[in-house]
PDB file of C-alpha atoms and ligand atoms in Angstrom:
ATOM      1  CA  MET S  84     110.733 142.362 115.011  1.00 90.00           C
ATOM      2  CA  THR S  85     114.241 141.527 116.180  1.00 93.00           C
ATOM      3  CA  ILE S  86     116.429 144.631 116.130  1.00 94.00           C
ATOM      4  CA  LEU S  87     119.599 143.242 117.691  1.00 96.00           C
ATOM      5  CA  GLU S  88     120.854 139.694 117.983  1.00 96.00           C
ATOM      6  CA  VAL S  89     123.852 138.412 119.909  1.00 97.00           C
ATOM      7  CA  LYS S  90     124.643 134.936 118.564  1.00 96.00           C
ATOM      8  CA  ASN S  91     126.936 132.426 120.281  1.00 96.00           C
ATOM      9  CA  LEU S  92     129.317 135.122 121.490  1.00 97.00           C
ATOM     10  CA  SER S  93     132.461 133.791 123.186  1.00 97.00           C
ATOM     11  CA  LEU S  94     135.111 136.216 124.377  1.00 96.00           C
ATOM     12  CA  GLY S  95     138.200 136.267 126.563  1.00 96.00           C
ATOM     13  CA  PHE S  96     140.995 138.426 127.946  1.00 96.00           C
ATOM     14  CA  THR S  97     144.743 138.142 127.655  1.00 95.00           C
ATOM     15  CA  CYS S  98     146.099 138.632 131.179  1.00 91.00           C
ATOM     16  CA  GLU S  99     149.628 138.394 132.643  1.00 90.00           C
ATOM     17  CA  ASN S 100     149.085 134.706 133.358  1.00 89.00           C
ATOM     18  CA  GLY S 101     147.505 133.761 130.039  1.00 92.00           C
ATOM     19  CA  PHE S 102     144.222 133.915 128.162  1.00 95.00           C
ATOM     20  CA  HIS S 103     141.007 133.556 130.158  1.00 95.00           C
ATOM     21  CA  GLN S 104     137.548 133.089 128.718  1.00 96.00           C
ATOM     22  CA  ALA S 105     134.868 135.430 130.080  1.00 96.00           C
ATOM     23  CA  LEU S 106     131.834 134.749 127.848  1.00 97.00           C
ATOM     24  CA  TYR S 107     130.653 131.306 126.716  1.00 96.00           C
ATOM     25  CA  ASP S 108     128.289 131.046 123.748  1.00 96.00           C
ATOM     26  CA  VAL S 109     126.142 133.983 124.870  1.00 97.00           C
ATOM     27  CA  SER S 110     122.990 134.364 122.759  1.00 96.00           C
ATOM     28  CA  PHE S 111     120.072 136.731 123.202  1.00 95.00           C
ATOM     29  CA  SER S 112     117.989 139.035 121.061  1.00 95.00           C
ATOM     30  CA  LEU S 113     116.273 142.351 121.505  1.00 96.00           C
ATOM     31  CA  LYS S 114     112.955 143.042 119.798  1.00 95.00           C
ATOM     32  CA  LYS S 115     111.616 146.437 118.712  1.00 94.00           C
ATOM     33  CA  GLY S 116     109.995 148.235 121.657  1.00 94.00           C
ATOM     34  CA  GLN S 117     111.032 145.503 124.098  1.00 95.00           C
ATOM     35  CA  MET S 118     112.885 145.743 127.394  1.00 95.00           C
ATOM     36  CA  HIS S 119     115.240 142.806 127.800  1.00 97.00           C
ATOM     37  CA  ALA S 120     116.908 142.494 131.188  1.00 96.00           C
ATOM     38  CA  LEU S 121     120.311 140.844 131.522  1.00 96.00           C
ATOM     39  CA  VAL S 122     120.530 139.870 135.183  1.00 95.00           C
ATOM     40  CA  GLY S 123     123.311 138.479 137.386  1.00 92.00           C
ATOM     41  CA  GLU S 124     125.900 139.199 140.059  1.00 90.00           C
ATOM     42  CA  SER S 125     128.908 141.465 139.456  1.00 88.00           C
ATOM     43  CA  GLY S 126     131.506 139.867 137.212  1.00 88.00           C
ATOM     44  CA  CYS S 127     129.079 137.455 135.496  1.00 93.00           C
ATOM     45  CA  GLY S 128     129.655 138.993 132.050  1.00 93.00           C
ATOM     46  CA  LYS S 129     126.661 141.346 131.710  1.00 92.00           C
ATOM     47  CA  THR S 130     128.629 144.537 131.201  1.00 92.00           C
ATOM     48  CA  ILE S 131     131.183 142.920 128.904  1.00 94.00           C
ATOM     49  CA  SER S 132     128.292 141.650 126.753  1.00 95.00           C
ATOM     50  CA  ALA S 133     127.006 145.237 126.517  1.00 93.00           C
ATOM     51  CA  MET S 134     130.475 146.604 125.770  1.00 94.00           C
ATOM     52  CA  SER S 135     130.775 144.046 122.959  1.00 95.00           C
ATOM     53  CA  ILE S 136     127.620 145.477 121.391  1.00 95.00           C
ATOM     54  CA  MET S 137     129.037 149.019 121.661  1.00 92.00           C
ATOM     55  CA  GLN S 138     132.473 147.728 120.525  1.00 93.00           C
ATOM     56  CA  LEU S 139     133.984 149.437 123.562  1.00 92.00           C
ATOM     57  CA  LEU S 140     136.023 146.454 124.709  1.00 93.00           C
ATOM     58  CA  PRO S 141     139.389 146.831 126.460  1.00 93.00           C
ATOM     59  CA  LYS S 142     142.482 146.258 124.295  1.00 94.00           C
ATOM     60  CA  ASN S 143     143.226 142.872 125.870  1.00 96.00           C
ATOM     61  CA  ALA S 144     139.779 141.496 124.993  1.00 96.00           C
ATOM     62  CA  LYS S 145     139.385 139.116 122.075  1.00 95.00           C
ATOM     63  CA  ILE S 146     136.172 137.810 120.529  1.00 95.00           C
ATOM     64  CA  ILE S 147     136.733 134.084 120.039  1.00 96.00           C
ATOM     65  CA  SER S 148     133.589 133.365 118.050  1.00 96.00           C
ATOM     66  CA  GLY S 149     130.041 134.522 117.451  1.00 97.00           C
ATOM     67  CA  GLU S 150     128.424 137.572 115.972  1.00 96.00           C
ATOM     68  CA  ILE S 151     126.359 140.605 116.962  1.00 97.00           C
ATOM     69  CA  LEU S 152     123.796 141.453 114.321  1.00 97.00           C
ATOM     70  CA  TYR S 153     122.221 144.881 113.965  1.00 93.00           C
ATOM     71  CA  SER S 154     119.989 145.223 110.865  1.00 85.00           C
ATOM     72  CA  SER S 155     121.533 141.941 109.653  1.00 86.00           C
ATOM     73  CA  GLU S 156     125.065 143.414 109.769  1.00 91.00           C
ATOM     74  CA  ASN S 157     127.713 141.976 112.072  1.00 95.00           C
ATOM     75  CA  ILE S 158     128.824 144.805 114.399  1.00 95.00           C
ATOM     76  CA  CYS S 159     132.043 142.875 115.176  1.00 93.00           C
ATOM     77  CA  GLN S 160     133.143 143.250 111.568  1.00 92.00           C
ATOM     78  CA  MET S 161     132.256 146.915 111.098  1.00 93.00           C
ATOM     79  CA  SER S 162     134.927 149.560 110.467  1.00 92.00           C
ATOM     80  CA  GLN S 163     135.657 152.196 113.122  1.00 90.00           C
ATOM     81  CA  ALA S 164     133.776 154.768 111.015  1.00 90.00           C
ATOM     82  CA  GLN S 165     130.676 152.534 110.841  1.00 91.00           C
ATOM     83  CA  ILE S 166     130.831 151.891 114.591  1.00 91.00           C
ATOM     84  CA  GLN S 167     131.155 155.611 115.355  1.00 88.00           C
ATOM     85  CA  LYS S 168     128.049 156.256 113.262  1.00 86.00           C
ATOM     86  CA  LEU S 169     126.128 153.547 115.080  1.00 89.00           C
ATOM     87  CA  ARG S 170     127.060 154.723 118.580  1.00 86.00           C
ATOM     88  CA  GLY S 171     124.825 157.500 119.793  1.00 76.00           C
ATOM     89  CA  SER S 172     122.666 157.731 116.679  1.00 82.00           C
ATOM     90  CA  LYS S 173     121.352 154.139 116.657  1.00 90.00           C
ATOM     91  CA  ILE S 174     122.613 152.563 119.890  1.00 93.00           C
ATOM     92  CA  ALA S 175     123.163 154.693 122.992  1.00 90.00           C
ATOM     93  CA  LEU S 176     124.676 153.765 126.340  1.00 89.00           C
ATOM     94  CA  ILE S 177     123.232 154.930 129.651  1.00 88.00           C
ATOM     95  CA  PRO S 178     126.033 154.359 132.150  1.00 83.00           C
ATOM     96  CA  GLN S 179     125.944 153.513 135.846  1.00 80.00           C
ATOM     97  CA  ASP S 180     127.410 156.863 136.826  1.00 79.00           C
ATOM     98  CA  PRO S 181     126.128 159.699 134.600  1.00 77.00           C
ATOM     99  CA  MET S 182     129.146 161.863 135.492  1.00 76.00           C
ATOM    100  CA  THR S 183     131.322 159.576 133.372  1.00 77.00           C
ATOM    101  CA  SER S 184     129.334 160.692 130.317  1.00 80.00           C
ATOM    102  CA  LEU S 185     128.753 164.363 131.127  1.00 89.00           C
ATOM    103  CA  ASN S 186     131.558 166.903 130.806  1.00 91.00           C
ATOM    104  CA  PRO S 187     131.583 169.049 133.964  1.00 92.00           C
ATOM    105  CA  LEU S 188     133.023 172.030 132.026  1.00 94.00           C
ATOM    106  CA  TYR S 189     130.120 172.411 129.581  1.00 94.00           C
ATOM    107  CA  THR S 190     126.461 173.200 130.198  1.00 95.00           C
ATOM    108  CA  ILE S 191     123.827 170.490 129.740  1.00 95.00           C
ATOM    109  CA  GLY S 192     122.520 172.502 126.773  1.00 94.00           C
ATOM    110  CA  ASP S 193     125.953 172.700 125.076  1.00 94.00           C
ATOM    111  CA  GLN S 194     126.367 168.944 125.429  1.00 93.00           C
ATOM    112  CA  LEU S 195     122.877 168.209 124.109  1.00 93.00           C
ATOM    113  CA  LEU S 196     123.334 170.595 121.156  1.00 94.00           C
ATOM    114  CA  GLU S 197     126.692 168.992 120.340  1.00 92.00           C
ATOM    115  CA  VAL S 198     125.254 165.461 120.063  1.00 89.00           C
ATOM    116  CA  ILE S 199     122.269 166.752 118.075  1.00 90.00           C
ATOM    117  CA  LYS S 200     124.680 168.497 115.667  1.00 91.00           C
ATOM    118  CA  ILE S 201     126.846 165.372 115.258  1.00 87.00           C
ATOM    119  CA  HIS S 202     124.097 162.778 114.985  1.00 84.00           C
ATOM    120  CA  GLN S 203     121.174 164.726 113.488  1.00 84.00           C
ATOM    121  CA  GLY S 204     123.027 167.432 111.553  1.00 86.00           C
ATOM    122  CA  LEU S 205     120.817 170.139 113.109  1.00 87.00           C
ATOM    123  CA  LYS S 206     122.003 173.613 114.125  1.00 88.00           C
ATOM    124  CA  GLY S 207     120.663 176.873 115.560  1.00 89.00           C
ATOM    125  CA  GLU S 208     117.001 177.169 116.503  1.00 92.00           C
ATOM    126  CA  GLU S 209     116.117 173.745 115.138  1.00 91.00           C
ATOM    127  CA  ALA S 210     118.750 172.071 117.344  1.00 92.00           C
ATOM    128  CA  PHE S 211     117.693 174.154 120.371  1.00 93.00           C
ATOM    129  CA  LYS S 212     114.045 173.103 119.867  1.00 92.00           C
ATOM    130  CA  LYS S 213     115.051 169.436 119.608  1.00 90.00           C
ATOM    131  CA  ALA S 214     117.183 169.722 122.773  1.00 92.00           C
ATOM    132  CA  THR S 215     114.461 171.343 124.894  1.00 93.00           C
ATOM    133  CA  GLU S 216     111.896 168.813 123.618  1.00 90.00           C
ATOM    134  CA  ALA S 217     114.211 165.999 124.711  1.00 89.00           C
ATOM    135  CA  LEU S 218     114.615 167.536 128.196  1.00 92.00           C
ATOM    136  CA  ASP S 219     110.817 167.919 128.389  1.00 88.00           C
ATOM    137  CA  ALA S 220     110.377 164.278 127.372  1.00 86.00           C
ATOM    138  CA  VAL S 221     112.523 163.111 130.282  1.00 87.00           C
ATOM    139  CA  GLN S 222     110.499 165.336 132.637  1.00 86.00           C
ATOM    140  CA  ILE S 223     113.166 167.902 133.476  1.00 89.00           C
ATOM    141  CA  PRO S 224     111.167 170.968 134.531  1.00 89.00           C
ATOM    142  CA  CYS S 225     111.825 174.434 132.979  1.00 91.00           C
ATOM    143  CA  ALA S 226     113.785 172.815 130.136  1.00 90.00           C
ATOM    144  CA  LYS S 227     114.818 176.112 128.454  1.00 91.00           C
ATOM    145  CA  GLU S 228     116.358 177.493 131.659  1.00 93.00           C
ATOM    146  CA  ARG S 229     117.975 174.130 132.499  1.00 93.00           C
ATOM    147  CA  MET S 230     119.851 174.194 129.179  1.00 94.00           C
ATOM    148  CA  LYS S 231     122.150 176.777 130.814  1.00 94.00           C
ATOM    149  CA  ALA S 232     122.898 174.636 133.887  1.00 94.00           C
ATOM    150  CA  TYR S 233     126.188 172.800 134.455  1.00 94.00           C
ATOM    151  CA  PRO S 234     126.136 169.093 135.417  1.00 93.00           C
ATOM    152  CA  HIS S 235     127.060 169.891 139.036  1.00 93.00           C
ATOM    153  CA  GLU S 236     123.825 171.898 139.304  1.00 93.00           C
ATOM    154  CA  PHE S 237     121.803 168.744 138.523  1.00 91.00           C
ATOM    155  CA  SER S 238     120.959 166.001 141.049  1.00 88.00           C
ATOM    156  CA  GLY S 239     122.039 162.412 140.283  1.00 86.00           C
ATOM    157  CA  GLY S 240     118.571 161.556 138.927  1.00 86.00           C
ATOM    158  CA  MET S 241     118.484 164.680 136.728  1.00 89.00           C
ATOM    159  CA  LYS S 242     121.939 163.894 135.316  1.00 90.00           C
ATOM    160  CA  GLN S 243     120.723 160.414 134.380  1.00 87.00           C
ATOM    161  CA  ARG S 244     117.635 161.994 132.751  1.00 89.00           C
ATOM    162  CA  ALA S 245     119.900 164.359 130.789  1.00 91.00           C
ATOM    163  CA  ILE S 246     121.865 161.349 129.443  1.00 90.00           C
ATOM    164  CA  ILE S 247     118.593 159.670 128.448  1.00 89.00           C
ATOM    165  CA  ALA S 248     117.534 162.969 126.790  1.00 89.00           C
ATOM    166  CA  MET S 249     120.713 162.871 124.668  1.00 88.00           C
ATOM    167  CA  ALA S 250     119.826 159.384 123.444  1.00 85.00           C
ATOM    168  CA  LEU S 251     116.245 160.483 122.691  1.00 84.00           C
ATOM    169  CA  ALA S 252     117.390 163.621 120.877  1.00 86.00           C
ATOM    170  CA  CYS S 253     119.427 161.406 118.538  1.00 84.00           C
ATOM    171  CA  ASN S 254     116.460 159.072 117.975  1.00 83.00           C
ATOM    172  CA  ALA S 255     118.531 156.110 119.198  1.00 88.00           C
ATOM    173  CA  GLU S 256     116.681 152.873 118.438  1.00 92.00           C
ATOM    174  CA  ILE S 257     118.403 150.930 121.205  1.00 94.00           C
ATOM    175  CA  LEU S 258     119.272 152.071 124.721  1.00 93.00           C
ATOM    176  CA  ILE S 259     121.769 149.982 126.647  1.00 94.00           C
ATOM    177  CA  ALA S 260     121.206 150.889 130.276  1.00 92.00           C
ATOM    178  CA  ASP S 261     124.057 149.522 132.413  1.00 90.00           C
ATOM    179  CA  GLU S 262     122.868 149.481 136.042  1.00 86.00           C
ATOM    180  CA  PRO S 263     121.316 152.931 135.381  1.00 84.00           C
ATOM    181  CA  THR S 264     119.938 153.339 138.888  1.00 83.00           C
ATOM    182  CA  THR S 265     122.754 151.931 141.045  1.00 78.00           C
ATOM    183  CA  ALA S 266     124.128 155.364 141.963  1.00 70.00           C
ATOM    184  CA  LEU S 267     120.673 156.742 142.829  1.00 75.00           C
ATOM    185  CA  ASP S 268     118.499 156.546 145.912  1.00 78.00           C
ATOM    186  CA  VAL S 269     115.459 154.266 145.944  1.00 78.00           C
ATOM    187  CA  THR S 270     112.725 156.798 145.076  1.00 78.00           C
ATOM    188  CA  ILE S 271     114.768 158.187 142.170  1.00 80.00           C
ATOM    189  CA  GLN S 272     115.481 154.601 141.016  1.00 82.00           C
ATOM    190  CA  ALA S 273     111.732 154.063 140.571  1.00 83.00           C
ATOM    191  CA  GLN S 274     111.396 157.339 138.638  1.00 83.00           C
ATOM    192  CA  ILE S 275     114.192 156.386 136.216  1.00 86.00           C
ATOM    193  CA  MET S 276     112.698 152.901 135.706  1.00 87.00           C
ATOM    194  CA  ASN S 277     109.271 154.472 135.033  1.00 86.00           C
ATOM    195  CA  LEU S 278     110.892 156.862 132.579  1.00 87.00           C
ATOM    196  CA  LEU S 279     112.605 154.002 130.707  1.00 89.00           C
ATOM    197  CA  ALA S 280     109.277 152.112 130.587  1.00 89.00           C
ATOM    198  CA  LYS S 281     107.542 155.256 129.254  1.00 87.00           C
ATOM    199  CA  ILE S 282     110.156 155.678 126.511  1.00 87.00           C
ATOM    200  CA  LYS S 283     109.809 152.015 125.586  1.00 89.00           C
ATOM    201  CA  ASN S 284     106.003 152.247 125.373  1.00 88.00           C
ATOM    202  CA  GLU S 285     105.648 155.690 123.784  1.00 85.00           C
ATOM    203  CA  VAL S 286     108.706 155.958 121.524  1.00 85.00           C
ATOM    204  CA  ASN S 287     108.998 152.193 120.850  1.00 90.00           C
ATOM    205  CA  THR S 288     112.683 152.265 121.823  1.00 92.00           C
ATOM    206  CA  SER S 289     114.293 148.883 122.547  1.00 95.00           C
ATOM    207  CA  ILE S 290     116.075 148.709 125.891  1.00 95.00           C
ATOM    208  CA  LEU S 291     118.743 146.292 127.078  1.00 96.00           C
ATOM    209  CA  LEU S 292     118.739 146.675 130.840  1.00 95.00           C
ATOM    210  CA  ILE S 293     121.769 145.364 132.696  1.00 94.00           C
ATOM    211  CA  THR S 294     121.202 144.833 136.377  1.00 92.00           C
ATOM    212  CA  HIS S 295     121.934 142.668 139.402  1.00 88.00           C
ATOM    213  CA  ASP S 296     118.491 143.483 140.810  1.00 87.00           C
ATOM    214  CA  LEU S 297     115.614 141.179 139.815  1.00 88.00           C
ATOM    215  CA  ALA S 298     113.159 143.300 141.802  1.00 85.00           C
ATOM    216  CA  LEU S 299     113.943 146.273 139.565  1.00 84.00           C
ATOM    217  CA  VAL S 300     112.999 144.389 136.400  1.00 87.00           C
ATOM    218  CA  SER S 301     109.942 142.506 137.670  1.00 86.00           C
ATOM    219  CA  GLU S 302     107.497 145.228 136.611  1.00 84.00           C
ATOM    220  CA  ASN S 303     109.016 146.554 133.418  1.00 87.00           C
ATOM    221  CA  ALA S 304     111.081 143.926 131.610  1.00 94.00           C
ATOM    222  CA  ASP S 305     109.441 141.923 128.809  1.00 95.00           C
ATOM    223  CA  TYR S 306     112.139 139.289 128.679  1.00 96.00           C
ATOM    224  CA  ILE S 307     114.759 138.119 131.162  1.00 97.00           C
ATOM    225  CA  SER S 308     118.133 136.434 130.676  1.00 97.00           C
ATOM    226  CA  VAL S 309     120.014 135.342 133.784  1.00 97.00           C
ATOM    227  CA  MET S 310     123.805 135.134 133.485  1.00 97.00           C
ATOM    228  CA  TYR S 311     126.236 133.204 135.645  1.00 97.00           C
ATOM    229  CA  ALA S 312     130.006 132.922 135.132  1.00 96.00           C
ATOM    230  CA  GLY S 313     129.884 134.171 131.531  1.00 96.00           C
ATOM    231  CA  LYS S 314     126.936 132.028 130.450  1.00 96.00           C
ATOM    232  CA  ILE S 315     123.200 132.567 130.106  1.00 97.00           C
ATOM    233  CA  VAL S 316     121.736 129.935 132.418  1.00 97.00           C
ATOM    234  CA  GLU S 317     118.039 130.777 132.050  1.00 97.00           C
ATOM    235  CA  ASN S 318     116.001 132.947 129.710  1.00 97.00           C
ATOM    236  CA  ALA S 319     112.266 133.438 129.350  1.00 97.00           C
ATOM    237  CA  PRO S 320     109.539 136.042 128.829  1.00 96.00           C
ATOM    238  CA  SER S 321     109.173 137.937 132.098  1.00 95.00           C
ATOM    239  CA  SER S 322     105.846 136.476 133.290  1.00 94.00           C
ATOM    240  CA  GLU S 323     106.958 132.917 132.451  1.00 95.00           C
ATOM    241  CA  PHE S 324     110.247 133.535 134.271  1.00 96.00           C
ATOM    242  CA  PHE S 325     108.643 134.804 137.489  1.00 94.00           C
ATOM    243  CA  ASN S 326     105.823 132.190 137.498  1.00 94.00           C
ATOM    244  CA  ASN S 327     107.902 129.202 136.502  1.00 94.00           C
ATOM    245  CA  THR S 328     111.513 129.880 137.543  1.00 95.00           C
ATOM    246  CA  LYS S 329     113.635 126.817 136.832  1.00 95.00           C
ATOM    247  CA  HIS S 330     117.360 127.371 137.351  1.00 96.00           C
ATOM    248  CA  PRO S 331     118.665 126.975 140.933  1.00 96.00           C
ATOM    249  CA  TYR S 332     120.699 130.194 140.507  1.00 96.00           C
ATOM    250  CA  SER S 333     117.622 132.187 139.390  1.00 96.00           C
ATOM    251  CA  LEU S 334     115.688 130.707 142.333  1.00 94.00           C
ATOM    252  CA  ALA S 335     118.497 131.709 144.701  1.00 93.00           C
ATOM    253  CA  LEU S 336     118.497 135.254 143.281  1.00 92.00           C
ATOM    254  CA  LEU S 337     114.743 135.496 143.839  1.00 91.00           C
ATOM    255  CA  LYS S 338     115.048 134.171 147.392  1.00 89.00           C
ATOM    256  CA  SER S 339     117.700 136.768 148.179  1.00 86.00           C
ATOM    257  CA  LEU S 340     115.310 139.647 147.383  1.00 82.00           C
ATOM    258  CA  PRO S 341     114.263 141.574 150.506  1.00 77.00           C
ATOM    259  CA  SER S 342     110.779 140.598 151.682  1.00 70.00           C
ATOM    260  CA  SER S 343     108.128 143.067 152.849  1.00 61.00           C
ATOM    261  CA  LYS S 344     107.485 140.814 155.891  1.00 62.00           C
ATOM    262  CA  ARG S 345     108.985 142.273 159.049  1.00 62.00           C
ATOM    263  CA  ASN S 346     111.725 140.360 160.841  1.00 67.00           C
ATOM    264  CA  GLU S 347     112.159 137.944 157.947  1.00 69.00           C
ATOM    265  CA  LYS S 348     115.818 137.006 157.595  1.00 73.00           C
ATOM    266  CA  LEU S 349     117.403 137.987 154.290  1.00 73.00           C
ATOM    267  CA  GLN S 350     118.615 134.906 152.414  1.00 81.00           C
ATOM    268  CA  THR S 351     121.973 134.962 150.704  1.00 84.00           C
ATOM    269  CA  ILE S 352     123.646 132.748 148.108  1.00 86.00           C
ATOM    270  CA  ALA S 353     126.512 130.882 149.765  1.00 85.00           C
ATOM    271  CA  GLY S 354     129.992 131.375 148.303  1.00 86.00           C
ATOM    272  CA  GLN S 355     131.200 133.708 145.595  1.00 88.00           C
ATOM    273  CA  PRO S 356     130.814 133.698 141.830  1.00 90.00           C
ATOM    274  CA  PRO S 357     134.042 132.446 140.183  1.00 92.00           C
ATOM    275  CA  THR S 358     136.571 134.822 138.641  1.00 91.00           C
ATOM    276  CA  ILE S 359     137.470 134.297 134.979  1.00 91.00           C
ATOM    277  CA  GLN S 360     140.801 132.771 136.103  1.00 91.00           C
ATOM    278  CA  GLN S 361     139.107 130.014 138.123  1.00 91.00           C
ATOM    279  CA  ILE S 362     138.612 126.731 136.306  1.00 89.00           C
ATOM    280  CA  ILE S 363     135.444 124.960 137.426  1.00 93.00           C
ATOM    281  CA  SER S 364     134.535 121.651 135.840  1.00 95.00           C
ATOM    282  CA  GLY S 365     130.974 120.704 134.921  1.00 96.00           C
ATOM    283  CA  CYS S 366     128.227 123.189 135.783  1.00 97.00           C
ATOM    284  CA  LYS S 367     129.950 126.377 136.959  1.00 96.00           C
ATOM    285  CA  PHE S 368     127.259 126.897 139.588  1.00 96.00           C
ATOM    286  CA  HIS S 369     127.792 123.489 141.195  1.00 96.00           C
ATOM    287  CA  PRO S 370     129.953 124.670 144.167  1.00 96.00           C
ATOM    288  CA  ARG S 371     127.076 126.953 145.248  1.00 95.00           C
ATOM    289  CA  CYS S 372     124.066 124.905 144.171  1.00 96.00           C
ATOM    290  CA  ASP S 373     121.594 123.481 146.728  1.00 93.00           C
ATOM    291  CA  PHE S 374     120.542 120.777 144.237  1.00 94.00           C
ATOM    292  CA  VAL S 375     123.987 119.643 143.076  1.00 95.00           C
ATOM    293  CA  MET S 376     124.240 116.040 141.808  1.00 96.00           C
ATOM    294  CA  GLU S 377     127.352 113.994 141.063  1.00 96.00           C
ATOM    295  CA  LYS S 378     127.150 114.535 137.284  1.00 96.00           C
ATOM    296  CA  CYS S 379     126.969 118.336 137.772  1.00 97.00           C
ATOM    297  CA  LYS S 380     130.607 118.268 138.895  1.00 96.00           C
ATOM    298  CA  PHE S 381     131.895 116.807 135.632  1.00 96.00           C
ATOM    299  CA  GLU S 382     129.367 117.437 132.851  1.00 96.00           C
ATOM    300  CA  ILE S 383     128.237 120.728 131.383  1.00 96.00           C
ATOM    301  CA  PRO S 384     124.423 120.998 131.180  1.00 96.00           C
ATOM    302  CA  GLN S 385     122.861 121.855 127.836  1.00 93.00           C
ATOM    303  CA  ASN S 386     120.369 124.649 127.397  1.00 92.00           C
ATOM    304  CA  TYR S 387     117.111 122.664 127.789  1.00 94.00           C
ATOM    305  CA  ASN S 388     113.827 123.887 126.327  1.00 93.00           C
ATOM    306  CA  VAL S 389     111.494 124.062 129.369  1.00 92.00           C
ATOM    307  CA  GLY S 390     108.524 126.103 128.141  1.00 88.00           C
ATOM    308  CA  THR S 391     107.387 128.656 125.594  1.00 85.00           C
ATOM    309  CA  GLU S 392     110.544 130.590 124.717  1.00 92.00           C
ATOM    310  CA  HIS S 393     111.907 129.343 128.058  1.00 95.00           C
ATOM    311  CA  HIS S 394     115.370 127.749 128.276  1.00 96.00           C
ATOM    312  CA  CYS S 395     117.356 126.566 131.248  1.00 96.00           C
ATOM    313  CA  ALA S 396     120.905 125.167 131.479  1.00 97.00           C
ATOM    314  CA  CYS S 397     120.468 122.736 134.368  1.00 97.00           C
ATOM    315  CA  PHE S 398     120.361 118.918 134.534  1.00 96.00           C
ATOM    316  CA  LEU S 399     117.217 119.074 136.678  1.00 94.00           C
ATOM    317  CA  ASN S 400     115.358 120.056 133.506  1.00 87.00           C
ATOM    318  CA  GLU S 401     116.785 117.330 131.279  1.00 81.00           C
ATOM    319  CA  ASN S 402     113.529 115.398 130.986  1.00 71.00           C
ATOM    320  CA  ILE S 403     110.945 118.183 131.113  1.00 58.00           C
ATOM    321  CA  ARG S 404     110.245 118.148 127.337  1.00 52.00           C
TER     322      ARG S 404
HETATM  323 FE1  SF4 R 277     122.751 122.833 140.202  1.00 63.46          FE
HETATM  324 FE2  SF4 R 277     123.448 120.714 138.770  1.00 63.46          FE
HETATM  325 FE3  SF4 R 277     121.593 122.351 137.870  1.00 63.46          FE
HETATM  326 FE4  SF4 R 277     124.139 123.130 137.933  1.00 63.46          FE
HETATM  327  S1  SF4 R 277     123.257 121.487 136.695  1.00 63.46           S
HETATM  328  S2  SF4 R 277     122.399 124.313 138.566  1.00 63.46           S
HETATM  329  S3  SF4 R 277     124.809 122.150 139.830  1.00 63.46           S
HETATM  330  S4  SF4 R 277     121.470 121.062 139.706  1.00 63.46           S
END
């Protein structure tokens, strides 16, 4: 069952030197109990797509067209009061740096109890029980004692768990995890990814995972959308994506993953992704593409159907089906 659908979303920013488009016809959906990974380099439009869902866009952003449907209602047309109700209780954001969401002046318990009061209407013992259960669920040991701790007494991984606990305590149906492990070391990264997978499987929460790291999503994501320069260039169920990768950018991302073989040279993608101010004709990946053809420089590739639920915006796939 589809729980969230982003349909043909185009968006831009008014800057000092004019209006610049940042998202082009972005479409993807999130199913109940599914982890959908939105993958790409910094500045490709992943985070701004997520912020559009949360309606936390900067003032100079403008949605040009498209809609974001939650329970068949367009989030872009909701009132501030409706949006406030949705945030936290239905859709929760897990940020890159948990300190941006935790108040250093209040204990973890106070902050958990506050969100439970606002979103669940619970108080006293009932709220305390819900809060400790949520801390237990995210595997924070001695949950009752930890309620009294301040954020600075938690490690980076524990802070991120506390944020996830807040979302769980509010029974959020959708978690938007924006590079949730970037600020953590590698072993803790794996623990947080396992925790998100556990929540997805046991609580049936839907997760939109935003990341630049394909390796991180290879085990847990059900569906993958690769973004480049504000556009989804390839999307497919995870196994289909990894077994039958089609887009030259996705292939380049996969090749740039570190290998377990010793002494193997790390491959990089030549050049830089374009900024939103840069105008690039044709396929926006063409200046960096190993397979570039003459038409790629002037024509924009369509999103070709290349397999079961598998789409790819590249001329190389024009005649596959
Ligand atoms: Fe490369 Fe052309 Fe495909 Fe773009 S359309 S990814 S430039 S081959």
